[in-house]
Coordinates of C-alpha atoms and ligand atoms in Angstrom, one line a residue:
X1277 CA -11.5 -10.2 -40.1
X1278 CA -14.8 -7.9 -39.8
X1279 CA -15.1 -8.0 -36.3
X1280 CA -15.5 -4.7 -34.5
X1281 CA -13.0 -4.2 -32.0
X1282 CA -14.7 -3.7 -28.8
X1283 CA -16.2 -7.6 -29.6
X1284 CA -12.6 -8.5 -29.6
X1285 CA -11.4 -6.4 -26.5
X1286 CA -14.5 -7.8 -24.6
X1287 CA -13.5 -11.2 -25.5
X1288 CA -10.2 -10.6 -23.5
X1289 CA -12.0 -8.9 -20.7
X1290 CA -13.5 -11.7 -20.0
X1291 CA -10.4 -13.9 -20.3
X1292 CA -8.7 -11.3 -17.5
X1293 CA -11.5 -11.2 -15.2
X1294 CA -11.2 -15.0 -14.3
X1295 CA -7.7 -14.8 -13.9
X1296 CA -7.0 -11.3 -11.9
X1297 CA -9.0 -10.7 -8.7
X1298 CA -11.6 -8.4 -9.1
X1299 CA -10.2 -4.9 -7.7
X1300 CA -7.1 -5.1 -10.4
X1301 CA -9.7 -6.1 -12.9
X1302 CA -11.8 -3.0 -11.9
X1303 CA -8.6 -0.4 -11.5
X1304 CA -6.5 -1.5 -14.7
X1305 CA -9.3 -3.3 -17.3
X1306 CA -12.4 -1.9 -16.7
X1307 CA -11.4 1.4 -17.6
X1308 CA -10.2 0.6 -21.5
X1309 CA -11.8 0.9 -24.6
X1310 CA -10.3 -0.9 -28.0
X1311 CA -10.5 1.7 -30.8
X1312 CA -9.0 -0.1 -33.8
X1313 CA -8.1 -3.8 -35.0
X1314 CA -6.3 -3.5 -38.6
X1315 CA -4.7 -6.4 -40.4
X1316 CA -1.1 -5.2 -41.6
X1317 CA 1.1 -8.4 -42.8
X1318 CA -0.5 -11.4 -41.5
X1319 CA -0.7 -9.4 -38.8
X1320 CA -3.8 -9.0 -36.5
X1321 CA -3.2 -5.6 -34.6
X1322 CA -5.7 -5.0 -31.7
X1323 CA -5.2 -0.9 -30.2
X1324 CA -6.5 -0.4 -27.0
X1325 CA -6.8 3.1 -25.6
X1326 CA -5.0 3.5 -21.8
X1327 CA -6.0 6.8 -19.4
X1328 CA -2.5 7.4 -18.8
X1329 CA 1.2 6.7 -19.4
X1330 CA 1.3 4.9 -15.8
X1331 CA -1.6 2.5 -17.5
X1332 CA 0.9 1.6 -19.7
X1333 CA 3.9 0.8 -17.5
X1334 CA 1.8 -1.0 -15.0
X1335 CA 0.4 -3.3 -17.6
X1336 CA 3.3 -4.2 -18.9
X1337 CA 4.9 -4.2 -15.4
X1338 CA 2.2 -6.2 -14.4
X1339 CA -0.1 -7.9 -16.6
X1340 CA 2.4 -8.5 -19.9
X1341 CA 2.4 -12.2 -20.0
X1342 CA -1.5 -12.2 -18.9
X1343 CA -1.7 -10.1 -21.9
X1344 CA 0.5 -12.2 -24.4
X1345 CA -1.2 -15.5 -23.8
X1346 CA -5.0 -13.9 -24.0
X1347 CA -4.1 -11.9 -27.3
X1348 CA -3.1 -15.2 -28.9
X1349 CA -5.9 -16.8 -27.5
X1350 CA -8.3 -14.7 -28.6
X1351 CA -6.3 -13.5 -32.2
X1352 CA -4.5 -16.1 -32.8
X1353 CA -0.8 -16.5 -32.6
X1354 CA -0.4 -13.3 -35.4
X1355 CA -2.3 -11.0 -32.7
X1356 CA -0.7 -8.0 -31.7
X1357 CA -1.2 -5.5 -29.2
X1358 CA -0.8 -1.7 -29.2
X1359 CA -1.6 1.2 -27.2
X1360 CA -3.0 4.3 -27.8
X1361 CA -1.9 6.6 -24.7
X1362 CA -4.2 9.5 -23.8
X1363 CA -2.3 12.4 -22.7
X1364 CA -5.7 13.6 -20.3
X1365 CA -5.0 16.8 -18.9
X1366 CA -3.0 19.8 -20.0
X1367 CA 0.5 19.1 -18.8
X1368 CA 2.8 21.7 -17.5
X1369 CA 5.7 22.0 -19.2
X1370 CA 9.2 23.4 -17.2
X1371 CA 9.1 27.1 -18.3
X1372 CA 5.7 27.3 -17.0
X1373 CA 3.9 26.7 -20.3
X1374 CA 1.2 24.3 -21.5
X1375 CA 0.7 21.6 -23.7
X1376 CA -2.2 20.7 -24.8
X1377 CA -3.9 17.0 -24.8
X1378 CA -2.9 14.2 -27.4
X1379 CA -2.2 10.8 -27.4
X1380 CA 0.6 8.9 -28.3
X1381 CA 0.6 5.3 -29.4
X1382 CA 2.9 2.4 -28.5
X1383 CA 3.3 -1.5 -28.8
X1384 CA 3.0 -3.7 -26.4
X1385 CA 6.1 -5.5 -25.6
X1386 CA 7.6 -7.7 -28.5
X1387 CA 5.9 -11.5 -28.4
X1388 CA 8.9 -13.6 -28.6
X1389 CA 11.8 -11.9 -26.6
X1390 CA 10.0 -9.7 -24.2
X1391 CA 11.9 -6.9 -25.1
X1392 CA 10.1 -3.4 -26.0
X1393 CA 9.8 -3.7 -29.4
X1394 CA 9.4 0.5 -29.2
X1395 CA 12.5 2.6 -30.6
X1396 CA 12.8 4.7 -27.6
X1397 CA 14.2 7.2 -29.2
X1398 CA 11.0 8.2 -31.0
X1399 CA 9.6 8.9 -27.5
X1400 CA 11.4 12.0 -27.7
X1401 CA 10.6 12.9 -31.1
X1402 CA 7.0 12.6 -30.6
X1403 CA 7.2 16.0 -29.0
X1404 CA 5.4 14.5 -25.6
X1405 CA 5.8 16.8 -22.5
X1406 CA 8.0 15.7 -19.8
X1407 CA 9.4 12.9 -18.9
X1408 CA 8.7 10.9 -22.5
X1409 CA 12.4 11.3 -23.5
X1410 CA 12.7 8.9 -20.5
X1411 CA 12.6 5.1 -20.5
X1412 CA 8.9 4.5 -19.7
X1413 CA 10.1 0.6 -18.3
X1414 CA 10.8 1.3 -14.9
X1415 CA 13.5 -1.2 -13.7
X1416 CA 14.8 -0.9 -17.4
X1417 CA 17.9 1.4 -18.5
X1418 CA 16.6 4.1 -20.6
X1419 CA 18.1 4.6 -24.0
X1420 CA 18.3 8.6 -23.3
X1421 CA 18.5 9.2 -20.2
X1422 CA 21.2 11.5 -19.4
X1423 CA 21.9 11.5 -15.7
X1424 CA 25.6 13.3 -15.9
X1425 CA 25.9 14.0 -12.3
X1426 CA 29.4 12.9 -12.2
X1427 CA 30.1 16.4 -10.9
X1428 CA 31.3 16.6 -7.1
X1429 CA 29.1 17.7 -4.7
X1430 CA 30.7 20.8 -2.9
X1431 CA 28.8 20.9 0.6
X1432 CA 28.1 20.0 4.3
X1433 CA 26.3 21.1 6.4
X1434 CA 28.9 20.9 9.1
X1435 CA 29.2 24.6 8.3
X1436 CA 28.3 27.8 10.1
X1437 CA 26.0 28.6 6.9
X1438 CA 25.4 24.8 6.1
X1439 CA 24.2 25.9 2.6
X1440 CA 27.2 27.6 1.7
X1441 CA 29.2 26.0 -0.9
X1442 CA 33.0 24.7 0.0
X1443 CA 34.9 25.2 -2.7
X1444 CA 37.1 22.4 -3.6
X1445 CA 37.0 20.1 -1.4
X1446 CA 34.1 17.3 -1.8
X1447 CA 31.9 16.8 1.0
X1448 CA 28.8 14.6 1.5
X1449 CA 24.8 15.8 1.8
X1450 CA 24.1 14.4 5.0
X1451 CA 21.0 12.4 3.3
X1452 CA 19.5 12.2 6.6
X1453 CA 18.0 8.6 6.6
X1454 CA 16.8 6.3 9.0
X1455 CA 18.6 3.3 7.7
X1456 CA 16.1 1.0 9.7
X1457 CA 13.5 2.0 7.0
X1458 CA 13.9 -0.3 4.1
X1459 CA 12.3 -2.3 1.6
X1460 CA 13.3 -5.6 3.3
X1461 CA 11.3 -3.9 6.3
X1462 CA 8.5 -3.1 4.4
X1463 CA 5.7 -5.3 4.4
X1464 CA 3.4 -5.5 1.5
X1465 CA -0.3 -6.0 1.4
X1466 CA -3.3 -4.9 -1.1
X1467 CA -3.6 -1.6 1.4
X1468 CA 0.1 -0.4 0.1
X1469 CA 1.0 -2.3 -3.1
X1470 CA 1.0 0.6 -5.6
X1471 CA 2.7 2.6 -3.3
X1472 CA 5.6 0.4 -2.5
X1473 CA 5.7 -0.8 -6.4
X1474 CA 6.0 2.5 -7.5
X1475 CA 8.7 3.3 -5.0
X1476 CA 10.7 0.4 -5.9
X1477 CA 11.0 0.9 -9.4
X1478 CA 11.8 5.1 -8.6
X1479 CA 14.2 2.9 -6.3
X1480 CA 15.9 1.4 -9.1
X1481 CA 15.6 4.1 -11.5
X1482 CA 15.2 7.6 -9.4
X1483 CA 14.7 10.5 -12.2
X1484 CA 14.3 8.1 -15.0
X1485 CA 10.6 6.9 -14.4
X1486 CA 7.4 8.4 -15.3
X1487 CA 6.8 9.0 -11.5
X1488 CA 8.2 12.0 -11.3
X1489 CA 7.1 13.5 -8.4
X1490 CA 5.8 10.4 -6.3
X1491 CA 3.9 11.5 -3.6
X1492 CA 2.4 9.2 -1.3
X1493 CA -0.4 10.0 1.1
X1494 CA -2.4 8.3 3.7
X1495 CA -3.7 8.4 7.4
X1496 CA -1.0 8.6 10.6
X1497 CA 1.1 5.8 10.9
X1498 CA 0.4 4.3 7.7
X1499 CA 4.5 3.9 6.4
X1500 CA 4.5 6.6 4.3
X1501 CA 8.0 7.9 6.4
X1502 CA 8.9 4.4 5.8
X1503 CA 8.5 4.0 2.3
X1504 CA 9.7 7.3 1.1
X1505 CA 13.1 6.6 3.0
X1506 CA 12.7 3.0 1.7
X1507 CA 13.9 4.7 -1.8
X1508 CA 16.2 6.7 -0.4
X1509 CA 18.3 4.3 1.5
X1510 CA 18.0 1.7 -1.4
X1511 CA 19.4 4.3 -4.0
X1512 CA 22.1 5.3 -1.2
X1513 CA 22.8 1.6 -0.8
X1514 CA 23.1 1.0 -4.5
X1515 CA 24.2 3.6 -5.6
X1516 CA 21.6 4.3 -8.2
X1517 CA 21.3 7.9 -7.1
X1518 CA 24.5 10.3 -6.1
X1519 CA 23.2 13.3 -3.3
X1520 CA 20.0 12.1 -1.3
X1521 CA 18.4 14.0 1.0
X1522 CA 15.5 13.5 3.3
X1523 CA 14.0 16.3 4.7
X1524 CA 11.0 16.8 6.6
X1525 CA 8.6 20.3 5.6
X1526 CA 9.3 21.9 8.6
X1527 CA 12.8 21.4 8.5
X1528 CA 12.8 22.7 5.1
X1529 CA 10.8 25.3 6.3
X1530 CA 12.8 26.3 9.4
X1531 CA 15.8 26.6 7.4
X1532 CA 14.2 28.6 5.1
X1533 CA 13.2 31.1 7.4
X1534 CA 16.6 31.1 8.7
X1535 CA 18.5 31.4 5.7
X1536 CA 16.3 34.5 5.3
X1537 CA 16.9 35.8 8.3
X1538 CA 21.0 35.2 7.9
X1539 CA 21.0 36.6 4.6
X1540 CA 21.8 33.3 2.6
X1541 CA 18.8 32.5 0.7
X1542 CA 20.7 31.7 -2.6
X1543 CA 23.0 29.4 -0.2
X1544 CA 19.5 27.6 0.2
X1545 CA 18.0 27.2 -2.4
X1546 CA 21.8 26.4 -4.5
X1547 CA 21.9 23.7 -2.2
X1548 CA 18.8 22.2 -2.4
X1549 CA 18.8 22.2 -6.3
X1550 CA 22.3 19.9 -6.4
X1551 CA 20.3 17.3 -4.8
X1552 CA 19.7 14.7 -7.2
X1553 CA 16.8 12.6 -5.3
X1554 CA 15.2 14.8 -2.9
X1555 CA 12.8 13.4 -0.1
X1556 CA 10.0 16.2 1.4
X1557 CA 7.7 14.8 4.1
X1558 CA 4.9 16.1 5.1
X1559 CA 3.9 18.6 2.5
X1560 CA 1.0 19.3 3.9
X1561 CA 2.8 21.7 6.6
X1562 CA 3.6 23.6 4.0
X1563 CA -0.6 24.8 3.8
X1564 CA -0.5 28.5 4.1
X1565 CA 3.7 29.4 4.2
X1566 CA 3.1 31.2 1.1
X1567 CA 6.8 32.5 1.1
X1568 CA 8.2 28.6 1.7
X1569 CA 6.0 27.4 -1.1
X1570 CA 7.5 29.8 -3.4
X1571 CA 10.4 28.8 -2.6
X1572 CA 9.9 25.3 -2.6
X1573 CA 7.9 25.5 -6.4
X1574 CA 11.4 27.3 -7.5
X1575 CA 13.4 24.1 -6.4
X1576 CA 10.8 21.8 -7.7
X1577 CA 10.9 23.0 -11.1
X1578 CA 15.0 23.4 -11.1
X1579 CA 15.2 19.8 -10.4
X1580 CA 12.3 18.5 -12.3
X1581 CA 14.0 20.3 -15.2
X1582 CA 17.2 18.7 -14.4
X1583 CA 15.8 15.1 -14.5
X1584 CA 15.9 14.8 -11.1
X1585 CA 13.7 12.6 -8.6
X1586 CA 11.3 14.5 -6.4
X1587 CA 9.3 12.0 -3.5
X1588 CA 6.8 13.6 -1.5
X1589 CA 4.5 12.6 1.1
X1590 CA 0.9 14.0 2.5
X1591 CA -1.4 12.8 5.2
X1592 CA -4.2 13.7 2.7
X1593 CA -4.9 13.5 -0.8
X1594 CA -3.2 16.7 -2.4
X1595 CA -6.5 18.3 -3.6
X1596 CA -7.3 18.0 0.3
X1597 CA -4.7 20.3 1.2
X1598 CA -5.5 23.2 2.2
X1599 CA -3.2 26.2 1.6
X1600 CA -1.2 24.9 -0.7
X1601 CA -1.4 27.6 -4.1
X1602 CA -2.7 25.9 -7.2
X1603 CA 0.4 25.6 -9.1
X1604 CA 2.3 24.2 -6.5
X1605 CA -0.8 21.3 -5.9
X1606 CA -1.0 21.1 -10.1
X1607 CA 3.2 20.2 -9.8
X1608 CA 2.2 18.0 -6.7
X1609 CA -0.1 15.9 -9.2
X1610 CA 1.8 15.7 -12.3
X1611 CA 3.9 12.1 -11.5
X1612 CA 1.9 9.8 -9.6
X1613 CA -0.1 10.0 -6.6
X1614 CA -0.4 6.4 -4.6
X1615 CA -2.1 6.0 -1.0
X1616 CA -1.1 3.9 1.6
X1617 CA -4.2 2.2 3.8
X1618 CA -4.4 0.6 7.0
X1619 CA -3.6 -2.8 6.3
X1620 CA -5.9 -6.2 6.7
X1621 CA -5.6 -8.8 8.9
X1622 CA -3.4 -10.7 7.4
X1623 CA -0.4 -8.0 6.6
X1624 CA -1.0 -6.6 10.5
X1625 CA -0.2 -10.2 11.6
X1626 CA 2.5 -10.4 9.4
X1627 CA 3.6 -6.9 10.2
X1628 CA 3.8 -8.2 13.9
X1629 CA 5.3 -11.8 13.3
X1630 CA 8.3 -9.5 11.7
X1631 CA 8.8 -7.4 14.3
X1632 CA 8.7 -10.2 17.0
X1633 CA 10.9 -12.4 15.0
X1634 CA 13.3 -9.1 14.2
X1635 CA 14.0 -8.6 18.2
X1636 CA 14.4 -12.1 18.6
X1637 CA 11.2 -12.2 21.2
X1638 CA 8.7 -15.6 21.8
X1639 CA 5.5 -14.2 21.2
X1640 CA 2.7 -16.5 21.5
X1641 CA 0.3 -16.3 17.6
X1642 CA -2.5 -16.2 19.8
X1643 CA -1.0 -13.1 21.0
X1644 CA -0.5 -11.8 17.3
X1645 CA -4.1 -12.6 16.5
X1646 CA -5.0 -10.4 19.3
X1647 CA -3.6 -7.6 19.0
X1648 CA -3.8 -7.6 15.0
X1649 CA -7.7 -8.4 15.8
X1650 CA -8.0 -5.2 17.3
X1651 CA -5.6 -2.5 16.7
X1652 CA -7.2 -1.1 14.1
X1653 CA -6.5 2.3 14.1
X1654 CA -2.6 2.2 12.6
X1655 CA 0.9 0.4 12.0
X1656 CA 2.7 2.2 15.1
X1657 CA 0.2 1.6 17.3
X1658 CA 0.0 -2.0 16.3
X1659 CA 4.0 -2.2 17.0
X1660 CA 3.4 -0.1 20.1
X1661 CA 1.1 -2.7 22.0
X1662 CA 3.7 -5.8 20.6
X1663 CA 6.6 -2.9 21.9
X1664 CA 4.9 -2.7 25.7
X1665 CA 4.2 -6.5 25.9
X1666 CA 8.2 -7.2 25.3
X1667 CA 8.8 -4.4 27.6
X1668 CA 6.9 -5.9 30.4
X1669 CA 8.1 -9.4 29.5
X1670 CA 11.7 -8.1 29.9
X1671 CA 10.9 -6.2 33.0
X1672 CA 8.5 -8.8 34.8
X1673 CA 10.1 -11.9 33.1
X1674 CA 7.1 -14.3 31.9
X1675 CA 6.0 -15.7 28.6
X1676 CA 3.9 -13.2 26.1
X1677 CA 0.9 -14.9 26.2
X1678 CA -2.7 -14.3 25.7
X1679 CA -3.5 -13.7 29.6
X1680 CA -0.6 -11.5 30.2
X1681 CA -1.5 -9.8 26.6
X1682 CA -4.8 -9.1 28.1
X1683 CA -3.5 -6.9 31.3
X1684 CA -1.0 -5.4 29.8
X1685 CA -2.9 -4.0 27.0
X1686 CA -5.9 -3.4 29.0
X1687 CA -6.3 0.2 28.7
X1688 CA -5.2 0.4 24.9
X1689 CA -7.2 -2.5 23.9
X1690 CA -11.1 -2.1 24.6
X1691 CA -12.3 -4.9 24.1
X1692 CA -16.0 -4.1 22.8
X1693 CA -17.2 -7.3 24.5
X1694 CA -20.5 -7.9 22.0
X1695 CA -20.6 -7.4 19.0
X1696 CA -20.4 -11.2 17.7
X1697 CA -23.0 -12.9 15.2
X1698 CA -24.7 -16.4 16.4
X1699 CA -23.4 -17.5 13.1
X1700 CA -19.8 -16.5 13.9
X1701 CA -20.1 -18.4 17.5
X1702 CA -21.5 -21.5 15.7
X1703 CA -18.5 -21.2 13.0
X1704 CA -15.7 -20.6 15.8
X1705 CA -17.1 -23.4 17.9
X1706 CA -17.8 -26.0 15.1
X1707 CA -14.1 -24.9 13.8
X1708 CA -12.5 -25.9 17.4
X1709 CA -14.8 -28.7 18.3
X1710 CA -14.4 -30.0 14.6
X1711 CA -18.0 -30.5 13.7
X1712 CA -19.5 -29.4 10.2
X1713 CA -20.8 -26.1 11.4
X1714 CA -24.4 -26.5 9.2
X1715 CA -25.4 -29.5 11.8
X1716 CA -25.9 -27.1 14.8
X1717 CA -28.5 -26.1 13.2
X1718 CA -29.9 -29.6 11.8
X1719 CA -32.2 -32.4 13.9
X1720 CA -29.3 -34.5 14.5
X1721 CA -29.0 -35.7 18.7
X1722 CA -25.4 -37.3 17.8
X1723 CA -23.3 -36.4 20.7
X1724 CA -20.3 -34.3 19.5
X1725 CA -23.2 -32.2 17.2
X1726 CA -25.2 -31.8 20.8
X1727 CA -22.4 -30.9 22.5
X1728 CA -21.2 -28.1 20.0
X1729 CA -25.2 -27.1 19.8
X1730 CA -24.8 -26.8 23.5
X1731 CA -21.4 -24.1 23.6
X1732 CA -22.2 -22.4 20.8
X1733 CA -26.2 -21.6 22.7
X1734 CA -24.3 -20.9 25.9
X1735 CA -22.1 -18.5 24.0
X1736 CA -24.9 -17.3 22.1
X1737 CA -26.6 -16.2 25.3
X1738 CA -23.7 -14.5 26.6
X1739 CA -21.8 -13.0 24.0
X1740 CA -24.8 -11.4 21.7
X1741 CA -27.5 -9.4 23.2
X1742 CA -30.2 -11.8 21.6
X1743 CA -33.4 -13.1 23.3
X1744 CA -33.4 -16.8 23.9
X1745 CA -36.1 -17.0 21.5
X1746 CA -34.0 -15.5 18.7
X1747 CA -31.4 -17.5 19.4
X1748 CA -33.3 -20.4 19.3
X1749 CA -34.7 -19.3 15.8
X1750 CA -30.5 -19.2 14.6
X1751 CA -30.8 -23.1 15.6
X1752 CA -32.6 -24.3 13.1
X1753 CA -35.9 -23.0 14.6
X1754 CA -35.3 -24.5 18.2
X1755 CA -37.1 -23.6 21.0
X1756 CA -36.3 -21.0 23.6
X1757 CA -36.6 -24.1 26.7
X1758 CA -34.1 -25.8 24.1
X1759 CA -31.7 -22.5 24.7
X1760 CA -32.1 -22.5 28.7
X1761 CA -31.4 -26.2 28.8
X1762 CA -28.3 -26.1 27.1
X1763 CA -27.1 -23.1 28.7
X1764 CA -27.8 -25.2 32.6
X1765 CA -26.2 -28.1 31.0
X1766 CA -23.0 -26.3 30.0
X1767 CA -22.6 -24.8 33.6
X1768 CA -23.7 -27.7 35.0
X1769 CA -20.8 -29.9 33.3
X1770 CA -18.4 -26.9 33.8
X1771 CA -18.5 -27.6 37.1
X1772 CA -17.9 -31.5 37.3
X1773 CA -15.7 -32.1 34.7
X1774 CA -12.6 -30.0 34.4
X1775 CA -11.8 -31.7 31.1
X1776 CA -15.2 -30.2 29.6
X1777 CA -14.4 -26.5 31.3
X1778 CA -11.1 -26.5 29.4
X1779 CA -12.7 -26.9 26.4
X1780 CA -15.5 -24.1 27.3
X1781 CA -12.3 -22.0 28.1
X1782 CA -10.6 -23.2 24.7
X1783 CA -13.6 -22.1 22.7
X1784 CA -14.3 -19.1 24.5
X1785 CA -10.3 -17.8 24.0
X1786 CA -11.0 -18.4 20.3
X1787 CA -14.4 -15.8 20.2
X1788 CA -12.5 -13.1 22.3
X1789 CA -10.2 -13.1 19.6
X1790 CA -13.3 -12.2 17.1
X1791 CA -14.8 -9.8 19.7
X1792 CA -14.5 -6.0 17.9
Ligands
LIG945 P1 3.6 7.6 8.6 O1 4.8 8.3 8.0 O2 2.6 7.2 7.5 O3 3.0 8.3 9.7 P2 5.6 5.6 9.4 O4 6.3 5.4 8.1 O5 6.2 6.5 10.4 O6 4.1 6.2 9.1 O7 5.2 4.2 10.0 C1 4.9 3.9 11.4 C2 5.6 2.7 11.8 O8 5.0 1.6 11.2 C3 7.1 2.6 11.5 O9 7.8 2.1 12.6 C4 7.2 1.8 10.3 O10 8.4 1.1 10.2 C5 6.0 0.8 10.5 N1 5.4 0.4 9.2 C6 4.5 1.1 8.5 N2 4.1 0.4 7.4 C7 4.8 -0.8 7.5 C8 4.8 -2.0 6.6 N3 4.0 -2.1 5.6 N4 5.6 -3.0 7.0 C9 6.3 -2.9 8.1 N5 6.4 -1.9 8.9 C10 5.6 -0.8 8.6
LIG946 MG1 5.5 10.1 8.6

C-alpha cells in the first residue's frame, strides 16, 4: 500500500463529514493531519496527529465507533488507528519548572472489545508532564491513580477560627452546596455541551481526568454556578470524591483577609489544601487582590500536586481577565477551558417546560414559546418571567395563558413590534391556514390560496414597514391595488363573520410569537 497518508485521512474526512453535523466536524476533524500509514503484520496502521490530549479523550469519548467503522471502511477490516498527541505548549510542571513540547503516541481503542488497547502504565513512563500518570478515559478507573485519602478530615467550621484543625475528632467540610443544582437539572444544548460533558466525566472521576483545572466561563446567568455545583453535589452524592467544597472568590477572599487579620493564615491555607475537590466561583474577583492570588496560586499548586480536582468558573475568558498575574492565568489554562452560551430556542423552551413541569404549574406552550421567543438575554431571566407569571397566577388565580403572559410581562418583555419578513408572514400564515406557502405567491384564484394571499397582505401591511408596492413585488409581482384590496377585504370580512376574525386572530397570535 503506496498511498500517502493524507489521501487516506481525507478519505475518512469525508466519510465523517456526512455523518457529524458540521460544527463537530469543524472543532474535532478539521483540525487533524495524518502523518504516517505503515503496514506492520497484516496490519494497516493509519497515525493521525491530535492538538491536544483532550483531542484524544473526546474522540474516543465521542466519535470511537464513528471511527472504527470508517477505518475499516476505508482500510479494510486490518486498519488500525493511532495517535500521535502533540504536547503544544510548554507545560508547567508542580515545582514551578518547565517542560518542553513533545508528542506522545497512542492507539485508538482496541477493534474488537472496546477496551484501550494502551498499557496505562507506560503513560507514566513516557516522562509526560502532569496528569499522564492518570487514566486519560474519563468515566474509566485509572490503572495508577492513587487517590489515598482515606485519612479523616479533622475540621469545621463551626469553630471560633473555622480553619483551625480539631484534633481527633472527625468533623465534616461544610461543602457548601446548593443541592437544587444537579445534573438531572441541567439541561443540555449545543450552547453548553462541552461544558456539561466535561463536568460529568470530572463528576465521575474528580482528580483522575485530564481536566484538571476545569474552568468554565461565560456571560451572567449562563449555569456556570449550576454546573460547577453539578460536580460537586454528584461526587458528594456518590461518593466519588471525600471533602468538597464550594466557595465563592469573595468568600475565599474575605476569609483570607480575616485569617490575616486574626493571625491564622496557616489555619487557612492548611484547610483549604485537605480539600480534595475544591469549587472557586468567580475567579475573576480575584483581578487585582494580588496578596489573595498568591495565596490562592500556593493552594492551587498543593492540590494540583496532590492529584486533587480543582473547578473554577469566570464570567470571561481567562486571558480576558484583567488582574489576574500571569502565572496564576497560565495555571488557570493548563486543564481545560469550556464556555457556556445562551442557549437556542429549543433548550430555552425546554429549560422552561422543566421548570413548569418541576413546580407542578399549567402553563400554556404558547406561553413557553413566548417567553423563550424573546428572553434573550439569559437562563435566570428566562426563569424569572415563567417565576412572575406563576406568582401572579397564584395571587390573581387564572390560567397562564398567552393574554395574561402579555400583561404581566409587559414591562420585561418589549415586544419590538416590526421586525418580521413578508416571507416569514406568508410561511406563518400558510403553516396555520395549511396552504403550500409557494402558492401565495403563484397565479392561482383557488379560494383557501386567496384567502391566505389575502392575511398574509393584510399582515404584510401592518407588521413590516414595506410600501404597498413592495409588498406587492413579494407576491409574485402583484400589484399595489391587489395589496389595498385585500387588506379592505380582510377588514371588511373581520367584521361580518366572527368565524373569519378568529382565524385573523389565530394567525396574528402565531406572528407575535415571531415578532423580535
Ligand atoms: P451563572 O453562574 O452563569 O451566572 P447560574 O448557574 O446561576 O448562572 O444559572 C442561573 C439560573 O439558570 C439558575 O437557576 C440555573 O439553575 C438555571 N440554569 C442555567 N443553565 C441551565 C440549564 N442548562 N438547564 C437548566 N437550568 C439552567
Ligand atoms: Mg454564578
Amino acid at each position: 500500500m503506496n498511498r500517502p497518508p493524507d489521501a487516506v485521512w481525507n478519505e475518512c474526512l469525508e466519510i465523517i463529514r456526512d455523518n457529524i453535523s458540521r460544527q463537530s466536524f469543524r472543532t474535532w476533524f478539521e483540525p487533524l493531519n495524518a502523518i504516517a500509514l505503515d503496514r506492520e503484520d497484516d496490519e494497516s496502521k493509519l497515525t493521525v496527529q491530535l492538538p491536544s490530549r483532550f483531542y484524544y479523550e473526546w474522540l474516543e469519548e465521542h466519535y470511537h465507533s464513528l471511527l472504527r467503522k470508517t477505518i475499516t471502511k476505508v482500510l479494510g477490516p486490518s486498519g488500525r488507528l493511532f495517535y500521535d498527541i502533540v504536547i503544544e505548549r510548554e507545560e508547567i510542571e508542580d515545582d514551578g519548572s518547565h517542560v518542553a513540547g513533545g508528542s506522545m503516541q497512542l492507539p485508538a481503542r482496541d477493534r474488537a472489545s472496546g477496551q484501550p488497547t494502551m498499557d496505562t502504565s507506560r503513560l507514566s513512563v513516557t516522562g509526560l508532564p502532569g496528569q499522564f500518570g492518570t487514566s486519560p478515559f474519563p468515566g474509566q478507573p485509572s490503572g495508577i491513580a492513587t487517590k489515598g485519602q482515606s485519612v479523616p478530615r479533622m475540621f469545621s467550621l463551626e469553630q471560633a477560627n473555622p480553619h483551625a484543625m480539631v484534633g481527633v475528632r472527625r468533623a465534616e467540610v461544610d461543602p457548601n452546596l446548593n443541592s437544587g443544582y444537579t445534573f438531572e437539572r441541567f439541561i443540555e444544548g449545543d450552547c453548553n455541551r462541552l461544558a456539561r460533558s466535561a463536568a460529568w466525566a470530572i463528576a465521575q472521576n474528580p482528580g483522575s481526568t485530564a481536566f484538571n483545572p476545569f474552568l468554565i466561563y461565560g456571560g451572567v446567568g449562563l449555569g456556570k454556578t449550576h454546573l460547577i455545583q453539578a460536580i460537586g453535589n454528584y461526587a458528594l452524592e456518590n461518593g466519588t470524591a471525600e471533602s468538597i467544597m464550594y466557595v465563592s472568590s469573595e468568600r475565599f477572599t474575605g476569609d483570607f483577609v480575616r485569617s490575616i487579620k486574626q493571625n491564622n493564615a496557616g489555619d487557612f491555607s492548611q484547610y483549604y489544601r485537605n480539600i480534595d475537590l475544591l469549587i472557586v466561583d468567580d475567579v475573576q474577583f480575584f483581578g487585582g487582590k494580588e496578596k489573595t492570588q498568591e495565596e490562592f496560586f500556593h493552594v492551587f499548586n498543593a492540590l494540583q500536586q496532590a492529584g486533587k480536582q480543582i473547578i473554577l468558573s469566570a464570567d470571561r475568558p481567562p486571558k480576558d481577565i484583567a488582574g489576574i498575574e500571569e502565572r496564576l492565568l497560565s495555571r488557570f489554562q493548563c486543564g481545560l477551558s469550556a464556555d457556556v452560551q445562551m442557549p437556542e430556542l429549543e433548550t430555552r423552551i425546554a429549560i422552561l417546560k422543566r421548570l413548569a413541569e418541576e413546580t407542578g404549574t399549567q402553563v400554556h406552550p404558547d406561553v413557553l414559546d413566548y417567553i423563550a421567543t424573546h428572553v434573550k438575554s439569559n437562563i435566570r431571566e428566562l426563569e424569572g418571567a415563567l417565576i412572575r407569571l406563576q406568582a401572579h397566577a397564584a395571587l390573581h388565580g387564572g390560567e397562564i395563558d398567552l393574554v395574561m403572559a402579555r400583561g404581566v410581562l409587559r414591562d420585561l418583555i418589549v415586544e419590538a413590534g416590526v421586525s418580521l419578513t413578508v416571507e416569514e408572514i406568508q410561511r406563518v400564515t400558510c403553516d396555520f391556514l395549511k396552504i403550500p406557502e409557494d402558492l401565495v405567491r403563484a397565479r392561482t384564484r383557488k379560494r383557501e390560496v386567496v384567502q391566505a394571499r389575502q392575511v398574509s397582505m393584510y399582515f404584510s401591511k401592518h407588521l413590516t414597514n414595506h410600501s404597498l408596492k413592495t409588498i406587492g413585488l413579494h407576491f409574485g409581482g402583484r400589484d399595489h391595488s391587489t395589496v389595498i384590496h385585500a387588506v379592505q377585504s380582510v377588514e371588511d370580512q373581520c367584521d361580518t363573520d366572527s368565524a373569519y376574525r378568529d382565524m385573523v386572530e389565530a394567525v396574528r397570535k402565531k406572528l407575535e410569537l415571531h415578532t423580535r
